[in-house]
PDB file of C-alpha atoms in Angstrom:
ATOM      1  CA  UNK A   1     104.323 -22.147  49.025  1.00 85.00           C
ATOM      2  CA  UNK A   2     102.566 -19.263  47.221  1.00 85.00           C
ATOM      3  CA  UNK A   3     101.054 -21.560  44.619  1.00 86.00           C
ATOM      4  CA  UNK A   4      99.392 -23.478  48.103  1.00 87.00           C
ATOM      5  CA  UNK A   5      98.325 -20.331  49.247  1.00 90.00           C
ATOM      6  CA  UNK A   6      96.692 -18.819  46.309  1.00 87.00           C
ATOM      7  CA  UNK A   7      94.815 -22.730  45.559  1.00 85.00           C
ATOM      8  CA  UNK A   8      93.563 -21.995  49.634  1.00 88.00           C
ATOM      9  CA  UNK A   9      92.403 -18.386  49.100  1.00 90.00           C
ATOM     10  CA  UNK A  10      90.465 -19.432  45.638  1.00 90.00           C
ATOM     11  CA  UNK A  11      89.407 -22.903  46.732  1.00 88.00           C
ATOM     12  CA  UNK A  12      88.301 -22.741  50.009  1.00 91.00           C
ATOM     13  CA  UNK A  13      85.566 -19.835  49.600  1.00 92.00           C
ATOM     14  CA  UNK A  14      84.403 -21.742  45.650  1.00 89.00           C
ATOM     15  CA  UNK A  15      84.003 -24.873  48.348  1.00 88.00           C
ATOM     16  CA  UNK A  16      82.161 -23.236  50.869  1.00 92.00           C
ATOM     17  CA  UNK A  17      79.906 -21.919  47.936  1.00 91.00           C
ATOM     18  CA  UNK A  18      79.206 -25.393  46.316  1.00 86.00           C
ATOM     19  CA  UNK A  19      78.520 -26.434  50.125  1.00 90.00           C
ATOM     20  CA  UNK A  20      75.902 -23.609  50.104  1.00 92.00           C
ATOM     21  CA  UNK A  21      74.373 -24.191  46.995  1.00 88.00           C
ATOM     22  CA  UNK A  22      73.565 -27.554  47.681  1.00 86.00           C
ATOM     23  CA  UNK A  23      72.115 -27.441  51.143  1.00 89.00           C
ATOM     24  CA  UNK A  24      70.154 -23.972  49.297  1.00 89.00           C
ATOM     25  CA  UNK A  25      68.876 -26.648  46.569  1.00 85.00           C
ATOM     26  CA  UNK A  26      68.228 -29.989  47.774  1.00 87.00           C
ATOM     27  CA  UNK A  27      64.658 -30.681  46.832  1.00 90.00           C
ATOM     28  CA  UNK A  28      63.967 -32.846  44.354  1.00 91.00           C
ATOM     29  CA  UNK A  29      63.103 -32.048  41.309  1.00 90.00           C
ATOM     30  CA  UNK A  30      61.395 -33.845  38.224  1.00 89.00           C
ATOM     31  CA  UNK A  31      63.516 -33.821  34.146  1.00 88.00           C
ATOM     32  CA  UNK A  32      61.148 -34.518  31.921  1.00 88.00           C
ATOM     33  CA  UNK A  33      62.810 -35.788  28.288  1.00 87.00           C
ATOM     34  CA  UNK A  34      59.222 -35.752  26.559  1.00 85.00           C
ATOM     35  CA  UNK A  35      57.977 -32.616  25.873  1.00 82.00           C
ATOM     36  CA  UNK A  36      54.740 -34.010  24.971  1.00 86.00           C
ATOM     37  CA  UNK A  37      54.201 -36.022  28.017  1.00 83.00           C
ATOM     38  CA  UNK A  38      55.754 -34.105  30.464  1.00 77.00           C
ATOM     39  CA  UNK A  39      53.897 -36.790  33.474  1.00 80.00           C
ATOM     40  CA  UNK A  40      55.732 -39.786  31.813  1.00 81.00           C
ATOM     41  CA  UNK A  41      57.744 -41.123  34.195  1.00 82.00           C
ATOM     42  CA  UNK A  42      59.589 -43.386  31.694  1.00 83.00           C
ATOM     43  CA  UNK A  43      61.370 -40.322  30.327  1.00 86.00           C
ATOM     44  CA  UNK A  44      61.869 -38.406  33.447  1.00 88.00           C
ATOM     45  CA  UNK A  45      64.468 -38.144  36.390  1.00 89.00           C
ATOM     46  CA  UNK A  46      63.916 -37.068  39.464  1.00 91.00           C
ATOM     47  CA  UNK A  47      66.931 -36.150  41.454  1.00 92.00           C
ATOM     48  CA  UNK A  48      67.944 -32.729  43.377  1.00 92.00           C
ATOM     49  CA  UNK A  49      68.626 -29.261  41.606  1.00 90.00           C
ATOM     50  CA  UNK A  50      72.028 -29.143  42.524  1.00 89.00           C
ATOM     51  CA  UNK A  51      72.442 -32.617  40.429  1.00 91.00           C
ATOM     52  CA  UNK A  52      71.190 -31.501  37.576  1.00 91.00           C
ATOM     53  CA  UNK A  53      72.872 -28.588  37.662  1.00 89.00           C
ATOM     54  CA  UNK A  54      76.394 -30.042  38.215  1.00 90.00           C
ATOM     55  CA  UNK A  55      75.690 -32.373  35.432  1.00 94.00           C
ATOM     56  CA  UNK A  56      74.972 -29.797  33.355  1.00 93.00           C
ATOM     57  CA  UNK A  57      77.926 -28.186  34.402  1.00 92.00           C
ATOM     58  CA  UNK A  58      80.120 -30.682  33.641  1.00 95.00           C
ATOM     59  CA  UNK A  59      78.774 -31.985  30.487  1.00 97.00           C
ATOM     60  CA  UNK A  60      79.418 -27.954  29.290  1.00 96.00           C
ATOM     61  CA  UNK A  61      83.255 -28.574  30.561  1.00 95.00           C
ATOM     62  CA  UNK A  62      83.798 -31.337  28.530  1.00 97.00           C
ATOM     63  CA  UNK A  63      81.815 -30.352  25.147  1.00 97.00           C
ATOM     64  CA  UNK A  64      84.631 -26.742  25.617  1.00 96.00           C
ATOM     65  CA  UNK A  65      87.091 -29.315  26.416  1.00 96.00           C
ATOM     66  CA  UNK A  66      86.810 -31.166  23.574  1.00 97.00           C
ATOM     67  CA  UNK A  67      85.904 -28.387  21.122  1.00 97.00           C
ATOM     68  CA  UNK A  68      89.303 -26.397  22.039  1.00 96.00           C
ATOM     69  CA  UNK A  69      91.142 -29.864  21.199  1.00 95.00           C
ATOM     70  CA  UNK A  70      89.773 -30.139  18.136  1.00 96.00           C
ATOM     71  CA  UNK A  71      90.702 -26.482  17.127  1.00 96.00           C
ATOM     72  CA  UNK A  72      93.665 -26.811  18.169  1.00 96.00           C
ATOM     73  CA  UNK A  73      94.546 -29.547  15.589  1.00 95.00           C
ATOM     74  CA  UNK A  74      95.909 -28.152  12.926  1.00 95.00           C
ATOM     75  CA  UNK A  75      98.241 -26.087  15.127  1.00 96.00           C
ATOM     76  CA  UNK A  76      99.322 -30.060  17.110  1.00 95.00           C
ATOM     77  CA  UNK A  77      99.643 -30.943  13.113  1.00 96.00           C
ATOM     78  CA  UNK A  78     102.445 -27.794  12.320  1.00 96.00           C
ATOM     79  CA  UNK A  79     104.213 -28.484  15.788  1.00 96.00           C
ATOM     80  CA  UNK A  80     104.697 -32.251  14.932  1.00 96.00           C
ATOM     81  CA  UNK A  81     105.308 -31.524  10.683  1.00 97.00           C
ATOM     82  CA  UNK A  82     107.986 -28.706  12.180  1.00 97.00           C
ATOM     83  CA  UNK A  83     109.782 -31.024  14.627  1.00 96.00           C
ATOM     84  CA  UNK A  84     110.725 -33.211  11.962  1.00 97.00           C
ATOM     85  CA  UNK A  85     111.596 -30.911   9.699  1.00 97.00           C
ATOM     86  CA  UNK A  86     113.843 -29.730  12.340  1.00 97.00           C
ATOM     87  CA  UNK A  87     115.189 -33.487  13.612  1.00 96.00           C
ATOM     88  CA  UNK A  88     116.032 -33.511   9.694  1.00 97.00           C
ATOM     89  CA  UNK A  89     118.061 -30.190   9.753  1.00 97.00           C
ATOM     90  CA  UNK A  90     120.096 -31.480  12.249  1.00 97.00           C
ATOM     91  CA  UNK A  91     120.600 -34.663  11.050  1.00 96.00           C
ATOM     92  CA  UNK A  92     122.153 -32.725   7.820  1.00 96.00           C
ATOM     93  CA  UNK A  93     123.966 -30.182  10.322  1.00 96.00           C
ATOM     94  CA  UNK A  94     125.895 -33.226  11.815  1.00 95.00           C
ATOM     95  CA  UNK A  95     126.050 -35.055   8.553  1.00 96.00           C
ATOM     96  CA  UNK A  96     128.364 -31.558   7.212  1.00 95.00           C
ATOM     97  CA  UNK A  97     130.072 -30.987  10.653  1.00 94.00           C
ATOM     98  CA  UNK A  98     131.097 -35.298  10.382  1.00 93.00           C
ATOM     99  CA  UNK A  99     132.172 -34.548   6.648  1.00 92.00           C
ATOM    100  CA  UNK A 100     133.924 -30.886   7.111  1.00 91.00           C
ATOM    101  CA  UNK A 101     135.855 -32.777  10.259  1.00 89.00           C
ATOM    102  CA  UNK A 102     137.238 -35.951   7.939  1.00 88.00           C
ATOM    103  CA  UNK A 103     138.157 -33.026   5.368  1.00 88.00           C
ATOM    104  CA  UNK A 104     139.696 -31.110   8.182  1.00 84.00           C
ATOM    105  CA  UNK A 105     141.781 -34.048   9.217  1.00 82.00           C
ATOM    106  CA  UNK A 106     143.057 -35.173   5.354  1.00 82.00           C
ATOM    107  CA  UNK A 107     144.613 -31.705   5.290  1.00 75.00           C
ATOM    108  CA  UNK A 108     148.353 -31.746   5.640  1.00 74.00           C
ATOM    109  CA  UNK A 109     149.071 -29.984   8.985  1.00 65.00           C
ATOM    110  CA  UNK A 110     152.095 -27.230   8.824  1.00 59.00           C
TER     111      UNK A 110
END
Protein backbone atom coordinates (compact mmCIF):
# COMPACT_ATOMS: atom_id res chain seq x y z
CA UNK A 1 0.00 0.00 0.00
CA UNK A 2 2.90 2.39 0.73
CA UNK A 3 4.86 1.26 -2.30
CA UNK A 4 1.28 2.50 -4.36
CA UNK A 5 1.39 5.53 -2.60
CA UNK A 6 4.89 6.64 -2.94
CA UNK A 7 4.68 5.43 -7.17
CA UNK A 8 1.32 8.15 -6.93
CA UNK A 9 3.16 10.97 -5.10
CA UNK A 10 6.39 10.59 -7.60
CA UNK A 11 4.45 9.67 -10.73
CA UNK A 12 1.64 11.67 -10.91
CA UNK A 13 3.41 15.26 -10.63
CA UNK A 14 6.69 13.65 -13.32
CA UNK A 15 3.25 12.98 -15.55
CA UNK A 16 1.73 16.15 -15.23
CA UNK A 17 5.27 17.59 -16.13
CA UNK A 18 5.80 15.49 -19.37
CA UNK A 19 2.03 16.65 -20.10
CA UNK A 20 3.40 20.24 -19.75
CA UNK A 21 6.38 19.96 -21.59
CA UNK A 22 4.81 18.78 -24.52
CA UNK A 23 1.86 21.07 -24.95
CA UNK A 24 5.02 23.94 -23.92
CA UNK A 25 6.94 22.37 -27.10
CA UNK A 26 4.86 21.26 -29.84
CA UNK A 27 6.14 23.13 -32.83
CA UNK A 28 7.88 21.52 -35.21
CA UNK A 29 11.12 21.60 -35.59
CA UNK A 30 13.73 20.74 -38.44
CA UNK A 31 17.17 17.84 -37.55
CA UNK A 32 19.43 18.40 -39.92
CA UNK A 33 22.14 15.21 -40.22
CA UNK A 34 24.38 17.27 -42.79
CA UNK A 35 26.22 19.82 -41.39
CA UNK A 36 27.18 21.05 -44.68
CA UNK A 37 23.79 21.27 -46.13
CA UNK A 38 21.85 22.10 -43.37
CA UNK A 39 18.51 22.86 -46.19
CA UNK A 40 18.80 19.18 -47.40
CA UNK A 41 15.81 17.72 -46.75
CA UNK A 42 17.11 14.19 -47.53
CA UNK A 43 19.05 14.25 -44.26
CA UNK A 44 16.66 16.07 -42.11
CA UNK A 45 13.55 15.32 -39.82
CA UNK A 46 11.12 17.40 -38.99
CA UNK A 47 9.03 16.41 -36.06
CA UNK A 48 8.15 18.36 -32.62
CA UNK A 49 10.78 19.33 -29.83
CA UNK A 50 9.38 17.22 -27.38
CA UNK A 51 10.16 14.15 -29.94
CA UNK A 52 13.39 14.77 -30.31
CA UNK A 53 13.95 15.30 -27.04
CA UNK A 54 12.37 12.05 -25.71
CA UNK A 55 14.35 10.25 -28.25
CA UNK A 56 17.22 11.61 -27.10
CA UNK A 57 16.25 10.76 -23.82
CA UNK A 58 15.80 7.42 -24.31
CA UNK A 59 18.56 6.56 -26.57
CA UNK A 60 20.84 8.09 -23.32
CA UNK A 61 18.80 5.35 -21.07
CA UNK A 62 19.73 2.63 -23.02
CA UNK A 63 23.54 3.52 -24.04
CA UNK A 64 23.76 3.77 -19.45
CA UNK A 65 21.78 0.72 -19.62
CA UNK A 66 23.89 -1.14 -21.53
CA UNK A 67 27.21 0.36 -20.40
CA UNK A 68 26.40 -0.63 -16.56
CA UNK A 69 25.78 -4.32 -18.01
CA UNK A 70 28.78 -4.51 -19.52
CA UNK A 71 30.72 -3.35 -16.33
CA UNK A 72 29.14 -5.36 -14.48
CA UNK A 73 30.53 -8.50 -16.25
CA UNK A 74 33.22 -9.56 -14.66
CA UNK A 75 31.42 -9.29 -11.31
CA UNK A 76 28.13 -11.78 -13.27
CA UNK A 77 31.52 -13.88 -14.23
CA UNK A 78 32.78 -14.32 -10.15
CA UNK A 79 29.02 -14.86 -9.04
CA UNK A 80 28.55 -17.74 -11.61
CA UNK A 81 32.64 -19.18 -11.22
CA UNK A 82 31.67 -18.95 -7.18
CA UNK A 83 28.35 -20.82 -7.38
CA UNK A 84 29.98 -23.71 -8.72
CA UNK A 85 32.67 -23.74 -6.73
CA UNK A 86 30.20 -23.78 -4.04
CA UNK A 87 27.59 -26.58 -5.75
CA UNK A 88 31.09 -28.52 -5.72
CA UNK A 89 31.74 -28.01 -1.92
CA UNK A 90 28.66 -29.42 -1.20
CA UNK A 91 28.68 -32.09 -3.37
CA UNK A 92 32.04 -33.15 -1.33
CA UNK A 93 30.20 -32.12 2.07
CA UNK A 94 27.52 -34.84 1.29
CA UNK A 95 29.96 -37.14 -0.38
CA UNK A 96 31.92 -37.19 3.56
CA UNK A 97 28.60 -36.95 5.56
CA UNK A 98 27.31 -40.35 3.02
CA UNK A 99 30.85 -41.94 3.80
CA UNK A 100 31.27 -40.89 7.73
CA UNK A 101 27.41 -42.36 8.01
CA UNK A 102 28.33 -46.04 6.29
CA UNK A 103 31.50 -45.84 8.72
CA UNK A 104 29.21 -44.87 11.52
CA UNK A 105 26.96 -47.80 10.86
CA UNK A 106 29.99 -50.70 10.38
CA UNK A 107 30.88 -49.79 13.96
CA UNK A 108 29.90 -52.42 16.45
CA UNK A 109 27.22 -50.78 18.66
CA UNK A 110 27.72 -51.40 22.67
Amino acid sequence: MAKKITNLLIFLPLGIILIIFCVANRQVVTLAFNPFRPEDQALSLSAPLFVFIFIALIIGILLGSAATWLNQAKYRKRVRIEAMEAARWQAEADRHKTRAEEIAGQLPSR
